[in-house]
Each structure stands twice: as structure tokens, then as C-alpha cells.
Tab-separated table of C-alpha atoms in Angstrom:
chain	number	residue	atom	x	y	z
A	1	UNK	CA	6.152	-6.286	0.846
A	2	UNK	CA	9.582	-7.682	0.798
A	3	UNK	CA	10.984	-11.148	-0.029
A	4	UNK	CA	11.129	-12.735	3.083
A	5	UNK	CA	7.812	-11.059	3.444
A	6	UNK	CA	6.390	-13.008	0.822
A	7	UNK	CA	7.587	-16.241	1.746
A	8	UNK	CA	5.977	-15.929	5.011
A	9	UNK	CA	2.592	-14.845	3.272
A	10	UNK	CA	2.813	-18.132	0.494
A	11	UNK	CA	3.408	-20.429	3.480
A	12	UNK	CA	0.811	-18.713	5.750
A	13	UNK	CA	-1.892	-19.438	3.586
A	14	UNK	CA	-0.596	-22.426	1.438
A	15	UNK	CA	0.968	-25.338	4.591
A	16	UNK	CA	-3.289	-24.388	5.595
A	17	UNK	CA	-6.166	-26.623	5.775
A	18	UNK	CA	-8.160	-23.661	7.549
A	19	UNK	CA	-11.727	-22.827	5.235
A	20	UNK	CA	-13.408	-19.204	5.771
A	21	UNK	CA	-17.172	-19.283	4.632
A	22	UNK	CA	-19.536	-16.346	4.983
A	23	UNK	CA	-22.680	-16.901	6.908
A	24	UNK	CA	-25.478	-14.771	8.571
A	25	UNK	CA	-23.041	-11.696	8.040
A	26	UNK	CA	-20.710	-13.132	9.883
A	27	UNK	CA	-17.422	-15.367	8.420
A	28	UNK	CA	-16.599	-18.240	10.339
A	29	UNK	CA	-13.214	-20.718	9.833
A	30	UNK	CA	-13.154	-24.251	9.108
A	31	UNK	CA	-10.604	-26.527	10.182
A	32	UNK	CA	-7.820	-25.636	13.284
A	33	UNK	CA	-8.134	-22.327	14.852
A	34	UNK	CA	-4.010	-21.792	14.660
A	35	UNK	CA	-4.170	-21.919	11.166
A	36	UNK	CA	-6.910	-19.969	10.250
A	37	UNK	CA	-5.252	-17.210	12.176
A	38	UNK	CA	-2.126	-17.528	10.223
A	39	UNK	CA	-5.025	-17.224	7.344
A	40	UNK	CA	-6.052	-13.897	8.766
A	41	UNK	CA	-2.513	-12.441	9.080
A	42	UNK	CA	-2.375	-13.124	5.538
A	43	UNK	CA	-5.140	-10.780	4.999
A	44	UNK	CA	-4.141	-8.368	7.383
A	45	UNK	CA	-0.962	-8.098	5.612
A	46	UNK	CA	-2.374	-7.378	2.243
A	47	UNK	CA	-2.005	-8.705	-1.490
A	48	UNK	CA	1.682	-7.888	-2.980
A	49	UNK	CA	1.509	-5.547	-4.756
A	50	UNK	CA	-1.701	-2.768	-6.142
A	51	UNK	CA	-1.897	-4.624	-9.092
A	52	UNK	CA	-2.875	-8.104	-7.681
A	53	UNK	CA	-5.096	-5.782	-5.160
A	54	UNK	CA	-6.650	-4.270	-7.789
A	55	UNK	CA	-7.444	-7.669	-9.656
A	56	UNK	CA	-8.740	-9.371	-6.486
A	57	UNK	CA	-12.259	-8.966	-5.242
A	58	UNK	CA	-10.964	-9.787	-1.518
A	59	UNK	CA	-12.971	-9.631	1.944
A	60	UNK	CA	-12.636	-6.142	2.012
A	61	UNK	CA	-16.221	-5.532	-0.067
A	62	UNK	CA	-17.675	-6.601	3.386
A	63	UNK	CA	-17.043	-3.063	4.360
A	64	UNK	CA	-18.726	-1.765	0.889
A	65	UNK	CA	-22.405	-3.991	2.865
A	66	UNK	CA	-21.512	-6.133	-0.118
A	67	UNK	CA	-22.912	-8.937	0.937
A	68	UNK	CA	-22.907	-12.294	-1.236
A	69	UNK	CA	-22.033	-15.164	-0.559
A	70	UNK	CA	-19.523	-15.822	-3.465
A	71	UNK	CA	-17.599	-13.167	-2.852
A	72	UNK	CA	-16.561	-13.135	0.646
A	73	UNK	CA	-13.705	-15.365	0.231
A	74	UNK	CA	-10.101	-14.551	1.894
A	75	UNK	CA	-8.922	-12.695	-1.087
A	76	UNK	CA	-5.202	-12.036	-0.276
A	77	UNK	CA	-5.363	-16.507	0.033
A	78	UNK	CA	-6.652	-17.422	-2.531
A	79	UNK	CA	-4.597	-15.255	-4.595
A	80	UNK	CA	-1.874	-17.324	-3.142
A	81	UNK	CA	-3.132	-20.621	-3.373
A	82	UNK	CA	-3.607	-20.117	-7.205
A	83	UNK	CA	0.250	-19.700	-7.513
A	84	UNK	CA	0.848	-22.400	-5.272
A	85	UNK	CA	-0.979	-25.210	-6.019
A	86	UNK	CA	-0.864	-28.162	-3.213
A	87	UNK	CA	0.381	-31.523	-5.382
A	88	UNK	CA	1.088	-33.460	-1.525
A	89	UNK	CA	0.606	-33.179	2.247
A	90	UNK	CA	2.586	-34.450	5.273
A	91	UNK	CA	0.582	-34.267	7.969
A	92	UNK	CA	1.736	-33.272	11.399
A	93	UNK	CA	2.913	-35.929	13.855
A	94	UNK	CA	3.998	-35.550	17.347
A	95	UNK	CA	7.369	-37.020	16.356
A	96	UNK	CA	8.443	-34.244	13.952
A	97	UNK	CA	6.413	-31.219	15.203
A	98	UNK	CA	5.891	-30.320	11.952
A	99	UNK	CA	3.495	-30.291	9.078
A	100	UNK	CA	4.686	-29.518	5.251
A	101	UNK	CA	3.132	-29.415	1.890
A	102	UNK	CA	4.773	-29.576	-1.592
A	103	UNK	CA	3.596	-27.407	-4.197
A	104	UNK	CA	3.627	-26.862	-8.141
A	105	UNK	CA	4.944	-23.078	-8.807
A	106	UNK	CA	3.107	-20.786	-11.803
A	107	UNK	CA	7.313	-21.972	-13.602
A	108	UNK	CA	6.522	-25.283	-12.365
A	109	UNK	CA	9.225	-25.623	-10.165
A	110	UNK	CA	8.389	-27.716	-6.992
A	111	UNK	CA	9.121	-25.897	-3.353
A	112	UNK	CA	8.158	-27.617	0.269
A	113	UNK	CA	6.891	-25.263	2.128
A	114	UNK	CA	6.692	-26.400	5.927
A	115	UNK	CA	5.564	-24.830	9.023
A	116	UNK	CA	6.397	-25.937	12.898
A	117	UNK	CA	8.173	-26.164	16.093
A	118	UNK	CA	10.654	-23.267	15.819
A	119	UNK	CA	13.420	-25.318	17.831
A	120	UNK	CA	12.918	-28.278	15.612
A	121	UNK	CA	13.257	-26.033	11.886
A	122	UNK	CA	15.927	-24.687	13.312
A	123	UNK	CA	17.476	-28.196	14.145
A	124	UNK	CA	16.901	-29.107	9.863
A	125	UNK	CA	17.898	-25.799	8.726
A	126	UNK	CA	21.111	-24.728	6.951
A	127	UNK	CA	20.528	-21.905	5.596
A	128	UNK	CA	18.376	-18.223	6.698
A	129	UNK	CA	16.215	-16.287	4.638
A	130	UNK	CA	16.457	-12.615	4.955
A	131	UNK	CA	14.296	-9.790	4.303
A	132	UNK	CA	16.085	-8.342	0.537
A	133	UNK	CA	15.647	-12.999	0.198
A	134	UNK	CA	19.522	-13.153	0.368
A	135	UNK	CA	20.380	-16.374	2.427
A	136	UNK	CA	22.777	-16.799	4.985
A	137	UNK	CA	24.075	-19.527	6.864
A	138	UNK	CA	22.547	-20.610	10.133
A	139	UNK	CA	25.684	-20.755	12.593
A	140	UNK	CA	25.694	-21.494	16.214
A	141	UNK	CA	25.871	-17.391	16.345
A	142	UNK	CA	22.495	-17.283	13.938
A	143	UNK	CA	20.721	-19.761	16.294
A	144	UNK	CA	21.511	-17.453	19.402
A	145	UNK	CA	19.856	-14.811	18.288
A	146	UNK	CA	16.603	-16.671	16.458
A	147	UNK	CA	16.573	-17.764	20.109
A	148	UNK	CA	16.881	-14.907	22.402
A	149	UNK	CA	13.986	-13.812	20.300
A	150	UNK	CA	11.731	-16.457	20.260
A	151	UNK	CA	12.140	-16.707	24.193
A	152	UNK	CA	11.251	-13.000	24.133
A	153	UNK	CA	8.002	-13.965	22.348
A	154	UNK	CA	7.648	-16.703	24.276
A	155	UNK	CA	7.495	-14.348	27.499
A	156	UNK	CA	4.768	-12.686	26.120
A	157	UNK	CA	2.533	-15.126	25.993
A	158	UNK	CA	3.052	-15.706	22.344
A	159	UNK	CA	2.838	-19.424	20.742
A	160	UNK	CA	5.443	-19.713	18.584
A	161	UNK	CA	5.699	-21.690	15.031
A	162	UNK	CA	8.661	-21.424	12.570
A	163	UNK	CA	8.177	-21.175	8.517
A	164	UNK	CA	10.574	-22.360	6.402
A	165	UNK	CA	10.974	-23.942	2.820
A	166	UNK	CA	13.108	-26.281	0.594
A	167	UNK	CA	13.753	-25.917	-3.412
A	168	UNK	CA	15.698	-28.981	-3.554
A	169	UNK	CA	13.123	-31.177	-4.123
A	170	UNK	CA	15.521	-34.612	-5.682
A	171	UNK	CA	12.780	-36.760	-6.917
A	172	UNK	CA	9.580	-35.283	-5.782
A	173	UNK	CA	11.016	-32.651	-8.157
A	174	UNK	CA	8.586	-33.192	-10.200
A	175	UNK	CA	5.276	-35.209	-7.955
A	176	UNK	CA	2.311	-34.568	-9.500
A	177	UNK	CA	0.035	-37.241	-8.237
A	178	UNK	CA	-0.590	-41.035	-6.297
A	179	UNK	CA	0.769	-42.493	-9.561
A	180	UNK	CA	4.149	-40.877	-9.467
A	181	UNK	CA	6.894	-43.595	-8.865
A	182	UNK	CA	7.665	-41.932	-4.982
A	183	UNK	CA	4.076	-41.805	-3.785
A	184	UNK	CA	4.722	-44.516	-1.699
A	185	UNK	CA	7.194	-42.751	0.825
A	186	UNK	CA	4.322	-40.419	1.724
A	187	UNK	CA	1.936	-43.113	2.632
A	188	UNK	CA	4.460	-43.619	5.491
A	189	UNK	CA	5.550	-41.430	8.024
A	190	UNK	CA	8.504	-42.815	8.609
A	191	UNK	CA	9.823	-41.258	5.019
A	192	UNK	CA	9.155	-38.483	5.755
A	193	UNK	CA	12.188	-37.127	7.918
A	194	UNK	CA	14.483	-38.010	4.973
A	195	UNK	CA	12.070	-35.330	2.937
A	196	UNK	CA	11.835	-32.347	5.638
A	197	UNK	CA	15.817	-31.662	5.681
A	198	UNK	CA	17.646	-28.842	4.776
A	199	UNK	CA	14.934	-25.928	5.263
A	200	UNK	CA	15.696	-22.182	4.408
A	201	UNK	CA	14.792	-20.894	8.119
A	202	UNK	CA	11.692	-18.492	6.687
A	203	UNK	CA	10.422	-16.676	10.143
A	204	UNK	CA	8.802	-17.132	13.008
A	205	UNK	CA	4.812	-16.032	13.800
A	206	UNK	CA	3.600	-15.189	16.966
A	207	UNK	CA	0.213	-16.235	18.058
A	208	UNK	CA	-1.950	-14.692	20.637
A	209	UNK	CA	-4.202	-16.961	21.552
A	210	UNK	CA	-6.349	-14.733	24.956
A	211	UNK	CA	-8.019	-17.543	28.143
A	212	UNK	CA	-11.484	-17.322	28.193
A	213	UNK	CA	-12.783	-15.101	31.059
A	214	UNK	CA	-14.419	-17.916	32.660
A	215	UNK	CA	-10.782	-18.794	33.521
A	216	UNK	CA	-9.768	-16.386	35.720
A	217	UNK	CA	-12.694	-16.935	38.201
A	218	UNK	CA	-11.818	-20.984	37.927
A	219	UNK	CA	-8.754	-21.041	39.210
A	220	UNK	CA	-9.940	-18.369	42.368
A	221	UNK	CA	-12.557	-20.777	43.406
A	222	UNK	CA	-10.193	-23.934	43.349
A	223	UNK	CA	-7.953	-21.378	45.335
A	224	UNK	CA	-10.020	-21.255	47.761
A	225	UNK	CA	-11.112	-24.608	47.668
A	226	UNK	CA	-7.829	-25.963	48.466
A	227	UNK	CA	-7.619	-27.913	45.425
A	228	UNK	CA	-4.228	-27.278	43.172
A	229	UNK	CA	-4.270	-26.996	39.619
A	230	UNK	CA	-1.845	-27.512	37.929
A	231	UNK	CA	-1.328	-26.986	33.571
A	232	UNK	CA	0.002	-29.834	30.926
A	233	UNK	CA	0.444	-27.779	28.321
A	234	UNK	CA	2.069	-28.680	24.626
A	235	UNK	CA	3.636	-24.936	24.761
A	236	UNK	CA	7.310	-23.682	24.983
A	237	UNK	CA	8.198	-23.347	28.739
A	238	UNK	CA	8.199	-19.963	28.241
A	239	UNK	CA	4.703	-19.487	26.831
A	240	UNK	CA	2.831	-21.715	29.368
A	241	UNK	CA	4.695	-19.863	32.820
A	242	UNK	CA	3.884	-16.212	30.553
A	243	UNK	CA	0.091	-17.859	30.126
A	244	UNK	CA	-0.400	-19.737	33.941
A	245	UNK	CA	0.580	-16.023	35.267
A	246	UNK	CA	-1.780	-14.095	33.008
A	247	UNK	CA	-4.870	-16.478	34.536
A	248	UNK	CA	-2.891	-15.964	38.191
A	249	UNK	CA	-2.100	-19.845	38.486
A	250	UNK	CA	1.458	-17.619	38.796
A	251	UNK	CA	2.543	-14.764	40.518
A	252	UNK	CA	4.320	-11.923	38.388
A	253	UNK	CA	7.399	-12.147	41.059
A	254	UNK	CA	7.119	-15.786	41.808
A	255	UNK	CA	10.827	-17.834	41.599
A	256	UNK	CA	9.031	-21.112	38.782
A	257	UNK	CA	12.291	-23.142	39.001
A	258	UNK	CA	10.654	-25.350	41.183
A	259	UNK	CA	6.902	-24.888	39.381
A	260	UNK	CA	7.490	-25.486	35.863
A	261	UNK	CA	9.285	-27.894	35.117
A	262	UNK	CA	9.692	-29.434	31.328
A	263	UNK	CA	8.744	-33.468	30.559
A	264	UNK	CA	9.519	-35.764	27.407
């Protein structure tokens, strides 16, 4: 697994409040579906190396008919959580459009891990991490390539979230508990923007959420009875259009200029 993939898996796990428990021979999720999907992604990507895998009893125990509730856990997620201990959380809000955590690594270094709207994170990022771990400055050409790729993913109906990190945390570089002198800044959302800045942009993750089966018939019934259907979404415009086409609200060849609008 390359350095960029390692950073991606770490952020997906540690910057998430979702959990899992095993009951009646099934894995069940707690928390937001989007955050749990991140953890499922990490389990599919696997451990960083064979040695780590062999030392951890992961969810493959289920495949061996081992139904002990004590070991039915997300092994890769546990592996990362043991190495990057969360010490503070900057909860999501609709102004910042991001959620971040301050973690303490095994070497004692503190780092900020962030997930949020791609466009917002890019505007606050100074560098981008490449596959082997090196950093390159984010310039207009780099942004253009990233936005092009974002549009391609969104047009396929994928909800895209950006991942980023930050190593230089200033007064939070030794943050530990709520007795720390900088803790009061974590209690006021207006201070979050000063912490969430100068990122290293790591990755874009695309999530597919299939429409419920009953949606197709509901749309058709509305059309037949003359009910006009309007969709209000918080997704990227391209993503929303792709989803509306998927549920047959739009024709795949329709001109959406006057039908798809962006509000503020």
C-alpha cells in the first residue's frame, strides 16, 4: 500500500464517528451511513502489510464461521484507531462543510485529519500528496485537473468527499485534554476556520447510494397524475443531476440548463 493510500485509510477511519456491532449473525452499523461506508472501504482495502494483518483478528473470522461477538469487529479500523488516538473533534457544520479530528500518533506528533466538501478543502489546501508521499504545491493547473476528475465522478452519480490533513498545528501541537490552554477555542465554532487551514490535500472518495426501489414507481405515479416533482439536494450539481436521471426524473439526453439550478 503506497503512502497516499495509507493516509486515505487513516482519515477514513479516524475521522468518523460510525461504529459496528455483530448481532444475529449480521454486522450492524451505528452512526451516519456515509461514515460507516468509509469504514467498509478501509476493510476492503485491507491492512498496510501482511505482518499487521496476521497480528489482528479481523472480520474474516465471519467467513470461517466464527461467530464470537467479541471478535466480530472491523479489524483494519481498530488497527488504525490504536495508532492514531483521537484527542479532539471539530464537528461538522454547514458553514465549514467539513469535520476534523486532532489525533496523537504513536511518535507523539499531533495531526489534524479532515473530511469534507471537495471544493472547500481544495480552497484551503496548500499542497497535494502524491502516491509515494511527496508533496506538490496546489496551483491553478492542479486544481483544474482535480475539478475535472471530480466532475467525471459526480456525473456518474457518486457523492464525492475530500480528505486532507495538517501537520503544523501551532498551539494544538501538544493538545491533550480539556484542561489545555487552547481548549476554549474548540468550544467556539468561529475559531474552527483558523485551525482548519493550510491543508495537505490527500484524496477524493466517491460514494454510491443506490435509490430505493420504491422511488421509481413513485416518480412514475407522480408523472401520470400530473404532480410536478422537484428535488432539493445538498450534493454537487453534477451528482444531483446524475441521480435524477437515474430515477428517471430527467431524460438522459435532456438539456438541463433550465431544469437544474444552484442556490446559495
